[in-house]
Tab-separated table of C-alpha atoms in Angstrom:
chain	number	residue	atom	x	y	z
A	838	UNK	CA	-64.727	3.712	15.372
A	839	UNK	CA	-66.316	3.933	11.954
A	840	UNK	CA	-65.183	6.115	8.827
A	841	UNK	CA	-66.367	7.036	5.935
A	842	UNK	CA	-66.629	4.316	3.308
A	843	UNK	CA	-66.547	6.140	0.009
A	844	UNK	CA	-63.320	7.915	-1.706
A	845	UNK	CA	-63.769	11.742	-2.714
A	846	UNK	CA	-60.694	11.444	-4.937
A	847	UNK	CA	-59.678	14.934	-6.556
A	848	UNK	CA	-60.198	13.868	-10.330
A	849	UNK	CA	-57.801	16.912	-11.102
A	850	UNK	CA	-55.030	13.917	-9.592
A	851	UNK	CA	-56.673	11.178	-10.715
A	852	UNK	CA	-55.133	11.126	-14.067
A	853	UNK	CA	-51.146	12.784	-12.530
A	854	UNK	CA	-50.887	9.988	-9.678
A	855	UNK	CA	-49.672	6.680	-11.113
A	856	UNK	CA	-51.628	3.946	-8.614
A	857	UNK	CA	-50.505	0.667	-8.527
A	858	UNK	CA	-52.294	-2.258	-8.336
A	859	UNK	CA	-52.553	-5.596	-7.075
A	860	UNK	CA	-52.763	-8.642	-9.244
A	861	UNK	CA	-56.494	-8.923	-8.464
A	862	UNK	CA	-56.661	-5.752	-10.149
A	863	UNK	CA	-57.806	-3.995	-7.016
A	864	UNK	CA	-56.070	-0.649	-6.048
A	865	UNK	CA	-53.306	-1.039	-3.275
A	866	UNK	CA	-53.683	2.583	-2.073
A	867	UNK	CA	-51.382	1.635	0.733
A	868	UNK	CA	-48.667	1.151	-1.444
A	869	UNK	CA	-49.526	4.158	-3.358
A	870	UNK	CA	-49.286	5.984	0.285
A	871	UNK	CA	-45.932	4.508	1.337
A	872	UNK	CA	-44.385	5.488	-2.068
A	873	UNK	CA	-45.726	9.192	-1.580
A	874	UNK	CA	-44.593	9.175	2.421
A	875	UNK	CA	-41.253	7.696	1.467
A	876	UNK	CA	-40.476	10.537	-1.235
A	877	UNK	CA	-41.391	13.253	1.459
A	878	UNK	CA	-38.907	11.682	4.199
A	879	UNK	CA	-36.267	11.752	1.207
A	880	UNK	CA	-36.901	15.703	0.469
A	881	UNK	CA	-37.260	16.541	4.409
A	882	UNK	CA	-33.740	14.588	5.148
A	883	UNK	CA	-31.816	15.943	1.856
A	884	UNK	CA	-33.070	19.860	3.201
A	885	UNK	CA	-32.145	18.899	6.852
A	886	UNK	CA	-35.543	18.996	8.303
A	887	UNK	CA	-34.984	14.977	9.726
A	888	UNK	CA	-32.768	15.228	12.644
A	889	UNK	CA	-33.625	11.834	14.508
A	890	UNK	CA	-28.988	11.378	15.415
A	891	UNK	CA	-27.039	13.707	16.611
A	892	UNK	CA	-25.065	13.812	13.296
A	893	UNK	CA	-27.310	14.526	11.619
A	894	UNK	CA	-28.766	17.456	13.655
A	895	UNK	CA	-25.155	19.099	13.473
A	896	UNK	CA	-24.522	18.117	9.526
A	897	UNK	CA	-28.019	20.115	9.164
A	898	UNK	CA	-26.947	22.659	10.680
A	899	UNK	CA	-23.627	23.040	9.360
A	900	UNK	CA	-25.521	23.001	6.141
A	901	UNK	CA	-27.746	25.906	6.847
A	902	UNK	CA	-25.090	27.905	8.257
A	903	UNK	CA	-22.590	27.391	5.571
A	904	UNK	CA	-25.105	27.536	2.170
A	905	UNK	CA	-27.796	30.113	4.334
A	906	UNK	CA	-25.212	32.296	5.706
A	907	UNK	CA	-21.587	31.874	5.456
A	908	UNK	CA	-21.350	31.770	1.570
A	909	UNK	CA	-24.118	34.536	0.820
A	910	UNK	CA	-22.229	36.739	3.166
A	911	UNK	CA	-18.897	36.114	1.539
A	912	UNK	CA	-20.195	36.593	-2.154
A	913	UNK	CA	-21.663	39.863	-1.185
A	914	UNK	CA	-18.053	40.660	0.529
A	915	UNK	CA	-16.504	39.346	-2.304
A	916	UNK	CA	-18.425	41.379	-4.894
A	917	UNK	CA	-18.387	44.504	-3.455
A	918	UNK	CA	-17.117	47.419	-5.719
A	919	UNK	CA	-16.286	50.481	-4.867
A	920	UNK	CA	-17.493	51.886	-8.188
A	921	UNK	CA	-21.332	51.183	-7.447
A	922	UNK	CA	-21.306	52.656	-3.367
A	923	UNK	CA	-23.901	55.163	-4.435
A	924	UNK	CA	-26.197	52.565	-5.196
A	925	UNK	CA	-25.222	50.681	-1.886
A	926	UNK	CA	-25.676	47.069	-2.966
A	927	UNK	CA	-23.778	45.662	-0.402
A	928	UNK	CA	-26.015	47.477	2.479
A	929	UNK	CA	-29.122	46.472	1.071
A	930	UNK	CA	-28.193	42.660	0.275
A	931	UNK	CA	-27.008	41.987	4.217
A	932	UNK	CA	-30.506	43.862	5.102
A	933	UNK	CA	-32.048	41.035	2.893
A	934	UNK	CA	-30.082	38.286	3.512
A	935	UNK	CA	-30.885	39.049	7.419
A	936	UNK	CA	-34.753	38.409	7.272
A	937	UNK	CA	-33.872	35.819	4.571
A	938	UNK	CA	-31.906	33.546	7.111
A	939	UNK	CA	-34.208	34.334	10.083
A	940	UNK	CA	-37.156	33.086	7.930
A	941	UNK	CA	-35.593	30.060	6.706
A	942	UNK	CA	-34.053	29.328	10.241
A	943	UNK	CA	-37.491	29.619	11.885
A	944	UNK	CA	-38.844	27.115	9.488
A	945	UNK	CA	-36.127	24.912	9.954
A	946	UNK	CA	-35.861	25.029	13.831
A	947	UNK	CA	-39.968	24.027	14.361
A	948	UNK	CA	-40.258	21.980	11.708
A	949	UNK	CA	-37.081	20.167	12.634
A	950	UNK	CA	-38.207	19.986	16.370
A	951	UNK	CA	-41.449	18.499	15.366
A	952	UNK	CA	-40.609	15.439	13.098
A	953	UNK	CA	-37.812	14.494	15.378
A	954	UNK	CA	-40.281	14.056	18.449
A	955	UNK	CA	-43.266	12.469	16.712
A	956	UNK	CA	-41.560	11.062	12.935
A	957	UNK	CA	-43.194	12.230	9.390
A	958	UNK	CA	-46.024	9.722	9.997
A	959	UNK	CA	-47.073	10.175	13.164
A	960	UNK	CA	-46.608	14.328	12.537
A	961	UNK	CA	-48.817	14.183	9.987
A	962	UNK	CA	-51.523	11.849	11.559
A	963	UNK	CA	-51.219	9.285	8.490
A	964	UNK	CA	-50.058	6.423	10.816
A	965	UNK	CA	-51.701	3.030	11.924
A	966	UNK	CA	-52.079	4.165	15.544
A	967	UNK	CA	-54.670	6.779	15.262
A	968	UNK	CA	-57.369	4.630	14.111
A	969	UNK	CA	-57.436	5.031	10.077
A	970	UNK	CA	-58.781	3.104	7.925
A	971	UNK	CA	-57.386	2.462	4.315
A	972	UNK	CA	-60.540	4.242	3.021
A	973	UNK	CA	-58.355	7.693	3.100
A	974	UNK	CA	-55.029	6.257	1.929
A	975	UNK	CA	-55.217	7.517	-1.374
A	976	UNK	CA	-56.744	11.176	-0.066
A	977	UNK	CA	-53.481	10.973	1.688
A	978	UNK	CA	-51.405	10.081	-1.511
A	979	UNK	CA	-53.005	13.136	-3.335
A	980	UNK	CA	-52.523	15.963	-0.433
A	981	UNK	CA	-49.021	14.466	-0.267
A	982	UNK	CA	-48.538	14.850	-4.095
A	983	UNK	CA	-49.968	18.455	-3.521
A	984	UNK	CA	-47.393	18.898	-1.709
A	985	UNK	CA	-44.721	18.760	-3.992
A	986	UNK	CA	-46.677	20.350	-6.675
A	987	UNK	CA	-47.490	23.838	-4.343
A	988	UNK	CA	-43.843	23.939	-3.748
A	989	UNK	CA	-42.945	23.595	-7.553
A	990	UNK	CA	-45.529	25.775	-8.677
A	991	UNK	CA	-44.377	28.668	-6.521
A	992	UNK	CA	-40.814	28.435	-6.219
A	993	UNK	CA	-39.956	27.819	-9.705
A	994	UNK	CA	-41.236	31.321	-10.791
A	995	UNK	CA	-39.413	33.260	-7.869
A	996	UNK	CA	-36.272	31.403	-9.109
A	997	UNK	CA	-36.668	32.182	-12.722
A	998	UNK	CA	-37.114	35.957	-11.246
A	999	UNK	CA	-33.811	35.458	-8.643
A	1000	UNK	CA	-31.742	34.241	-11.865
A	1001	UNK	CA	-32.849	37.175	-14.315
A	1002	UNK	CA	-31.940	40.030	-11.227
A	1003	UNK	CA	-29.223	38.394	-11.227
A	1004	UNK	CA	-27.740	38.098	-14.629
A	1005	UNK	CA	-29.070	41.728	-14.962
A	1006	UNK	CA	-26.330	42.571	-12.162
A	1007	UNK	CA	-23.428	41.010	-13.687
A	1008	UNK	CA	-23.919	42.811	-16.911
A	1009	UNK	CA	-24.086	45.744	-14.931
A	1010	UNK	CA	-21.762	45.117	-11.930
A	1011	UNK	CA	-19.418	42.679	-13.698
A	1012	UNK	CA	-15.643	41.594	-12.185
A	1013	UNK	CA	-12.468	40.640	-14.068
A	1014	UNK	CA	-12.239	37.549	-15.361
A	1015	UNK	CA	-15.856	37.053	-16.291
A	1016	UNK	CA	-15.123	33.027	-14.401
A	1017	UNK	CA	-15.202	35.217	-11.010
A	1018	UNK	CA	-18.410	36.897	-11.995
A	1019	UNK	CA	-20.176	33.725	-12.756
A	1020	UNK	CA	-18.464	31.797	-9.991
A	1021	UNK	CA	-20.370	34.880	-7.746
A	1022	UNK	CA	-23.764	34.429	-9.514
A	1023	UNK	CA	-23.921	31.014	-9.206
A	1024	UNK	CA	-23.450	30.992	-5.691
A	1025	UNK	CA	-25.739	33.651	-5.075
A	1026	UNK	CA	-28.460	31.532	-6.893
A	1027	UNK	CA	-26.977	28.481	-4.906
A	1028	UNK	CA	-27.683	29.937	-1.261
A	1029	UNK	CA	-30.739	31.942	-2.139
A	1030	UNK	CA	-32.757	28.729	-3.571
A	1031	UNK	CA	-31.664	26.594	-0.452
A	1032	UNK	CA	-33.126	29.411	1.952
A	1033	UNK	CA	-35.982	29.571	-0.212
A	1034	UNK	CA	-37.054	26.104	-0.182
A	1035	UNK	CA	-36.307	25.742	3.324
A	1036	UNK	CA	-38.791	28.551	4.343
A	1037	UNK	CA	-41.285	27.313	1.609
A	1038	UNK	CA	-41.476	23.782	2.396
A	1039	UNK	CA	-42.168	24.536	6.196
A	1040	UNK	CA	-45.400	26.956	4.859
A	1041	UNK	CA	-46.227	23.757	2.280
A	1042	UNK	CA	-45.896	21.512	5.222
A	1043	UNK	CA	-48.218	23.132	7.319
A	1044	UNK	CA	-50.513	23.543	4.437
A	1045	UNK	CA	-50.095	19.115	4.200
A	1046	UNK	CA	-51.105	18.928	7.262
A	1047	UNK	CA	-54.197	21.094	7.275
A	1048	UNK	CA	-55.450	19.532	4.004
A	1049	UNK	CA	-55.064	15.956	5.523
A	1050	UNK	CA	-57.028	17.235	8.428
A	1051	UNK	CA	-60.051	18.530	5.997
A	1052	UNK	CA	-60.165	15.248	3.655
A	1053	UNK	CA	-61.834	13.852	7.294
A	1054	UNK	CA	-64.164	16.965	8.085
A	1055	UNK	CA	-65.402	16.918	4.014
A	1056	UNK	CA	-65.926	12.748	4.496
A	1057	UNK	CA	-67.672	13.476	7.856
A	1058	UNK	CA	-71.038	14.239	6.990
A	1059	UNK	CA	-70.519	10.615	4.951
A	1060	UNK	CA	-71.217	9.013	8.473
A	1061	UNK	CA	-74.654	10.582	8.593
A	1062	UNK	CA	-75.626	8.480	6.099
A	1063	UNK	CA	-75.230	5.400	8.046
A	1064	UNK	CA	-77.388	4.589	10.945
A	1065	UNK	CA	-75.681	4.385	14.196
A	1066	UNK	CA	-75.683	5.930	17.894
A	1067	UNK	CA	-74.697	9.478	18.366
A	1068	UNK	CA	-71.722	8.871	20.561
A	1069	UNK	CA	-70.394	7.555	17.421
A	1070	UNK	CA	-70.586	10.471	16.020
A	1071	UNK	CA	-69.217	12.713	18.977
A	1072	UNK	CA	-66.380	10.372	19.354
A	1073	UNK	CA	-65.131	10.961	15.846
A	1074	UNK	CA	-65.627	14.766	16.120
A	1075	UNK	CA	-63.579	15.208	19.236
A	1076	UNK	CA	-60.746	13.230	17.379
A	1077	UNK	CA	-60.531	15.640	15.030
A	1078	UNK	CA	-60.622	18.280	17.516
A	1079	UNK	CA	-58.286	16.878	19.428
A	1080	UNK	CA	-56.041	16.814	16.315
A	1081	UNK	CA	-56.658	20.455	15.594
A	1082	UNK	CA	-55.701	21.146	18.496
A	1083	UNK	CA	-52.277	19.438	18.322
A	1084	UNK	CA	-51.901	21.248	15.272
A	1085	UNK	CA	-52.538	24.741	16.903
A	1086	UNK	CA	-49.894	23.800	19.511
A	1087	UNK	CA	-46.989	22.531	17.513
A	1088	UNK	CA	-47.394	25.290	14.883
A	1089	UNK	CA	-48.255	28.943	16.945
A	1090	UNK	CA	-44.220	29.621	17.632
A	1091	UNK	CA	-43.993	28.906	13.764
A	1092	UNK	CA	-46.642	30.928	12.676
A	1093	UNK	CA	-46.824	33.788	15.107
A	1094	UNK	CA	-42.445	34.096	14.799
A	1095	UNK	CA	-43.076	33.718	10.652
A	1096	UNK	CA	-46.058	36.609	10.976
A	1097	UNK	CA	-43.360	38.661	12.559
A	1098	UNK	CA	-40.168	38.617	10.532
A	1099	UNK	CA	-42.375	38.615	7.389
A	1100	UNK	CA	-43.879	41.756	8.880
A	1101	UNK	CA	-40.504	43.325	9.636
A	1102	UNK	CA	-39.048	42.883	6.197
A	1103	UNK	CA	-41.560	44.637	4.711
A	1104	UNK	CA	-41.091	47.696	6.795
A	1105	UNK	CA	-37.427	47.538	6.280
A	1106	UNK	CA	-38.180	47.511	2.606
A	1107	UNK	CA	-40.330	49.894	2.545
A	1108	UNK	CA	-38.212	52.386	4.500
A	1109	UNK	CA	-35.281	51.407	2.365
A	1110	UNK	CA	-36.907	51.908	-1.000
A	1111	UNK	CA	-39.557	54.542	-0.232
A	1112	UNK	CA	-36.821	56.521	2.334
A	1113	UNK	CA	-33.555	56.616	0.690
A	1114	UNK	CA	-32.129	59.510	-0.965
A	1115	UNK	CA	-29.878	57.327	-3.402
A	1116	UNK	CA	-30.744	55.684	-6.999
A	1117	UNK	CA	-33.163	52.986	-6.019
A	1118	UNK	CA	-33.261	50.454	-9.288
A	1119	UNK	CA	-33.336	46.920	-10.228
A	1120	UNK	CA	-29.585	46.294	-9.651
A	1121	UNK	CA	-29.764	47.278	-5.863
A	1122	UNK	CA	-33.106	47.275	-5.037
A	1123	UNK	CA	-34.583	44.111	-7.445
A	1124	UNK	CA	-34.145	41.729	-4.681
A	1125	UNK	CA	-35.970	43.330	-2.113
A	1126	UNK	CA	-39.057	42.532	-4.333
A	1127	UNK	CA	-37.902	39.289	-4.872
A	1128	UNK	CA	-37.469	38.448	-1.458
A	1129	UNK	CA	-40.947	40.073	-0.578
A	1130	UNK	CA	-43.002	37.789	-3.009
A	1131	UNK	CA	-41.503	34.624	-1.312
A	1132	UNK	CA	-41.956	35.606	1.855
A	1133	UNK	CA	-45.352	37.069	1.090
A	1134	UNK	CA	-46.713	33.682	-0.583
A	1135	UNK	CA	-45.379	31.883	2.495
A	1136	UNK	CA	-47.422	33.717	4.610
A	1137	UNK	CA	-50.457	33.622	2.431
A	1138	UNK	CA	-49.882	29.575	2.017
A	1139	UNK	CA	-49.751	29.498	5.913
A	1140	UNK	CA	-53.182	31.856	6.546
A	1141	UNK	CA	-55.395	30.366	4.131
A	1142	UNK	CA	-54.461	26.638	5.020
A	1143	UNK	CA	-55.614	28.036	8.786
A	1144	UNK	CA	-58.677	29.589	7.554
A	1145	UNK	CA	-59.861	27.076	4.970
A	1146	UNK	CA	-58.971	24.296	8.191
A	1147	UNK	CA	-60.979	25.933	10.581
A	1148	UNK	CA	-63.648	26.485	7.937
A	1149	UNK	CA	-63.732	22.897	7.461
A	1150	UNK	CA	-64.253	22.480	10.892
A	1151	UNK	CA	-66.708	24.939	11.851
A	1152	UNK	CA	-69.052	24.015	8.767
A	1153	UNK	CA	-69.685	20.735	10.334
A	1154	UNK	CA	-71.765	21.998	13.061
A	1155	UNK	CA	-74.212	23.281	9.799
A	1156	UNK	CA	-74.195	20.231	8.335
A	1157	UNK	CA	-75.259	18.639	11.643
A	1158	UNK	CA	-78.341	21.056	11.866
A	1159	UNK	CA	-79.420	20.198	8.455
A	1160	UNK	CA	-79.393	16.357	9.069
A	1161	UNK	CA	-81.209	16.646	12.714
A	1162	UNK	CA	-83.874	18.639	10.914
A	1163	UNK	CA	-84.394	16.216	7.950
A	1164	UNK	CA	-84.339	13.290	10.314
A	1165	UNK	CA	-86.935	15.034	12.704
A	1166	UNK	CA	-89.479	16.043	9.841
A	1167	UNK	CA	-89.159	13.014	7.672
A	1168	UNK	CA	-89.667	10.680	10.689
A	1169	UNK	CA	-92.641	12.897	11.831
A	1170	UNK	CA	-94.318	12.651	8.453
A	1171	UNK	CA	-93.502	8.785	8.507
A	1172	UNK	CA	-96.010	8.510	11.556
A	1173	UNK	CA	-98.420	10.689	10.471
A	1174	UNK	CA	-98.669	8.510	7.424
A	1175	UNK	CA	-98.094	12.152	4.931
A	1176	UNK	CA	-95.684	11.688	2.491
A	1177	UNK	CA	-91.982	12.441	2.561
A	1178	UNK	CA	-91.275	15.676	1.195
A	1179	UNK	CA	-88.905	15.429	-1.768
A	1180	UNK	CA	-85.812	16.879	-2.456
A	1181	UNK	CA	-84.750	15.413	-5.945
A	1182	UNK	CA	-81.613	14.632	-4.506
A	1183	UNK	CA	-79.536	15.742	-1.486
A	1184	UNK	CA	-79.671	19.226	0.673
A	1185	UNK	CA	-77.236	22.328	-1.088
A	1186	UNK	CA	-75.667	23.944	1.099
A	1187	UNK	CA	-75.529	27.702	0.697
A	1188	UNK	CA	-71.431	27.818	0.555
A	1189	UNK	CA	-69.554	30.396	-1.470
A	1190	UNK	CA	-67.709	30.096	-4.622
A	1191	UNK	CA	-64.438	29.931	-3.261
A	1192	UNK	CA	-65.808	26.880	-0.589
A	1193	UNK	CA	-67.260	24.708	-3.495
A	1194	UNK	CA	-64.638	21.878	-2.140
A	1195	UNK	CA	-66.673	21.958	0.715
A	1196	UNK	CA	-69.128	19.183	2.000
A	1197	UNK	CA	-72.148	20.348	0.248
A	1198	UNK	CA	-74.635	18.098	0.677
A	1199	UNK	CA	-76.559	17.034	3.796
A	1200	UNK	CA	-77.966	12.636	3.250
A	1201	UNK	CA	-81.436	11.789	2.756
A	1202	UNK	CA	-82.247	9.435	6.394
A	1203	UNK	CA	-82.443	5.798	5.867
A	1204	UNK	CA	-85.674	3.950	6.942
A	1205	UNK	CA	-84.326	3.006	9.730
A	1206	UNK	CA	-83.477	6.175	11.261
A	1207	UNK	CA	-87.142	7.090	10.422
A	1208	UNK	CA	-88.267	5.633	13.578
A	1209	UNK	CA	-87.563	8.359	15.544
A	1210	UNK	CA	-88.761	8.440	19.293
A	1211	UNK	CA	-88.001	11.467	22.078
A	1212	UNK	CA	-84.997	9.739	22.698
A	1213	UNK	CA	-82.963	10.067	19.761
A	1214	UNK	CA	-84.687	13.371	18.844
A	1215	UNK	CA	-83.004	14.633	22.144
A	1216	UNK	CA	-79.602	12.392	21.322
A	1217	UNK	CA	-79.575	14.372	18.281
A	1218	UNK	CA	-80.424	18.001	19.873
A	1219	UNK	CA	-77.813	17.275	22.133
A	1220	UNK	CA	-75.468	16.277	19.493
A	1221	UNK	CA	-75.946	19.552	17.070
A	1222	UNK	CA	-75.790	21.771	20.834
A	1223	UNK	CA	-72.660	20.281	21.203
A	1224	UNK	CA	-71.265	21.116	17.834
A	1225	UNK	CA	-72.240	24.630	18.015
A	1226	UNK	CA	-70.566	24.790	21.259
A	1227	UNK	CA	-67.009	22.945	19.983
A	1228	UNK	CA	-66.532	24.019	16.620
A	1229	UNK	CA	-62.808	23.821	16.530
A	1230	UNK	CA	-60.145	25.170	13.754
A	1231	UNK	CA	-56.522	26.311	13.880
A	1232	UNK	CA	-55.745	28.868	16.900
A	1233	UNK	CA	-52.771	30.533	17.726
A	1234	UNK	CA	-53.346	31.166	21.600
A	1235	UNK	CA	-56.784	30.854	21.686
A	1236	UNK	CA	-57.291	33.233	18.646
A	1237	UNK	CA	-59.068	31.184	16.044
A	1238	UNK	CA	-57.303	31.481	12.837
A	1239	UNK	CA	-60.513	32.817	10.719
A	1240	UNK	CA	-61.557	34.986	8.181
A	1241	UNK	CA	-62.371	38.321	10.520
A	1242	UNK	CA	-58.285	37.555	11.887
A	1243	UNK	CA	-57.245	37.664	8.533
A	1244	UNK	CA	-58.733	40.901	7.957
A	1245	UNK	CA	-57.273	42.217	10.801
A	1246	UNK	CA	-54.335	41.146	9.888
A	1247	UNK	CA	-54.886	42.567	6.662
A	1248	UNK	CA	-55.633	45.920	7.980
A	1249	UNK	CA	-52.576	46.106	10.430
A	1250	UNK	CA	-50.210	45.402	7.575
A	1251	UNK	CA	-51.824	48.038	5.558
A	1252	UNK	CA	-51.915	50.639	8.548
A	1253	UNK	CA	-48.182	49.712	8.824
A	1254	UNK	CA	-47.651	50.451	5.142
A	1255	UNK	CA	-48.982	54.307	5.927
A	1256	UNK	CA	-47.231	54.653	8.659
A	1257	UNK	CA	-44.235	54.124	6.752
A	1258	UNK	CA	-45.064	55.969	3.637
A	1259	UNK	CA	-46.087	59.022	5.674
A	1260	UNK	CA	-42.827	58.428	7.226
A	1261	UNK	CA	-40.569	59.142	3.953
A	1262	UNK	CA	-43.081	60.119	0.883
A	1263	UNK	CA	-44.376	63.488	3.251
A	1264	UNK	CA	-43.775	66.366	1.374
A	1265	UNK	CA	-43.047	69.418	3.820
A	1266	UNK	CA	-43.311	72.907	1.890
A	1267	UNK	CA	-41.087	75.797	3.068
């Protein structure tokens, strides 16, 4: 089957990504893949996500148990003080800790499932056996690199907030000696970054895999500029169809079970903070806002690597159109001996701001798809039908993960919000 031949590099990465080279001088983007894939197997096996032995399935879970649950649950025992019950600490940091663990579990449990039937490669499409070339091995070095920096870039602040909340509580719930006090904040810090990064990385994961999916559908109007049958064409569409759909399927349990608990926890905040006659401040009630933004961003990360996927997917049938209709005129001016209209360049497509990363251009025709007979006009009708017909994208049980979902979405959480602040802000006069 025939790819793309030209690299669309991010030149953001360009200058970050060491690439290492042959003696010929010629980039080994290969290599440059491997070393990227072989740093992601080390992060997914040292956070318990590889479970390909029995041992280590139970030493991961062991793991999450004792650093996810067992030691957050025995700090917050531990530091309980009877002194600061009107604030109830305690109550609110096991009503935390609850939708904290279910998160993280959820992430852990489909992730987990996933790599140890398929393996990292063939999970995230990368490997030999699905047909690609070396063209995209250094598109596959970059979103892999993007990986790591997403998950940097957004856990690092909610740390840096989780460590201040924190050392704000010791000064003001402290225990004697001070050793005890640290011993509990360091732990707390301990358990709540291994959660963290456990329900991040599954979001950032999916996120990989959607971006490696849209490197293809931005390189796929590339084949239009080379001149050969229409099947051709089809073929490589339904493979990435097919992939989407593998996607969808591996991932709704994840993302509908994530949607949920995310969901939930915000209610319970809002009831707790919004609802409760008791001082609400930063000592008790900081980490409810902490634990919202992570959760929050992991949702986000999830919905808009769904929505820019499908995107992707459904902007090739456009693209298409354009081509067939260049094609079709230019050829027909060809015969009729008029001259080629000109363009001063390629097609713009009429994209947004936010889609600028999208493939905006549709190829001038070759001369030798000018000869156009009925045939391959009605190859290529047939063709652009068919992509209007199968536009793909990420679905959760048949609902296509898309811009109108996410405003429902949108609008559901918000109704939810009301619903709970007319619940507990009503004022009643006598």
């Amino acid at each position: 089957m025939s790819t793309p031949t030209e690299n669309q590099n991010s030149p953001s990465l360009a200058i970050e990504i060491p690439l290492i080279h042959t003696e010929d001088g010629q980039t080994n983007s290969t290599l440059n893949l491997s070393k990227f894939l072989s740093r992601l197997e080390t992060f997914l096996t040292l956070f318990g996500y590889c479970q390909s032995s029995f041992v280590s399935l139970v030493l991961s879970w062991i793991s999450f148990l004792l650093l996810g649950i067992v030691l957050p649950v025995f700090l917050i025992k531990l530091s309980a003080s009877a002194k600061f019950d009107k604030y109830q600490i305690n109550t609110f940091e096991f009503q935390i800790l609850v939708f904290q663990s279910l998160s993280a579990a959820i992430s852990l449990l489909c992730i987990s499932h996933n790599l140890r039937k398929y393996g990292v490669r063939n999970f995230l499409f990368v490997d030999r056996f699905h047909g690609h070339s070396k063209e995209f091995h250094q598109d596959y070095a970059d979103k892999i690199y993007e990986f790591f920096k997403l998950l940097a870039i957004w856990v690092s602040p909610c740390l840096f907030l989780k460590i201040a909340r924190e050392v704000f509580r010791l000064i003001y719930v402290h225990h004697d000696p001070l050793w005890e006090s640290a011993a509990i904040l360091t732990g707390l810090i301990v358990s709540w970054t291994y959660s963290t990064i456990i329900y991040l990385s599954g979001c950032a994961l999916f996120n990989l895999l959607c971006n490696l999916q849209v490197v293809h559908f931005d390189n796929y109007g590339k084949l239009l500029e080379k001149d050969m049958d229409v099947l051709v064409y089809i073929e490589e569409h339904i493979r990435l169809t097919h992939h989407l759909s593998k996607i969808s399927h591996r991932f709704r349990i994840f993302f509908i079970f994530e949607l949920l608990v995310v969901t939930a926890s915000q209610i319970v905040a809002l009831f707790q903070t919004t609802g409760n006659k008791t001082i609400i401040n930063l000592v008790n009630g900081g980490d409810f806002l902490i634990s919202s933004v992570a959760e929050l961003v992991g949702l986000i990360i999830c919905l808009h690597a769904a929505a820019k996927t499908t995107h992707r997917a459904q902007g090739v049938s456009s693209v298409a159109s354009k081509w067939h209709a260049l094609v079709t005129c230019t050829s027909s001016n060809s015969n009729t001996d008029l001259e080629a209209p000109s363009t001063g360049g390629p097609l713009r497509a009429s994209y947004s701001q936010s889609d600028l990363q999208s493939v905006d251009y549709v190829p001038l025709p070759t001369n030798s798809q000018l000869s156009s007979s009925s045939q391959s006009f009605n190859m290529r009708q047939s063709f652009v039908a068919y992509l209007q017909s199968n536009a793909g994208g990420f679905s959760v049980f048949g609902w296509m993960i898309d811009r109108p979902l996410i405003n429902t979405i949108f609008f559901l959480e918000i109704s939810f919000v009301m619903f709970v602040l007319g619940k507990t802000l009503i004022y009643t006069p006598n």
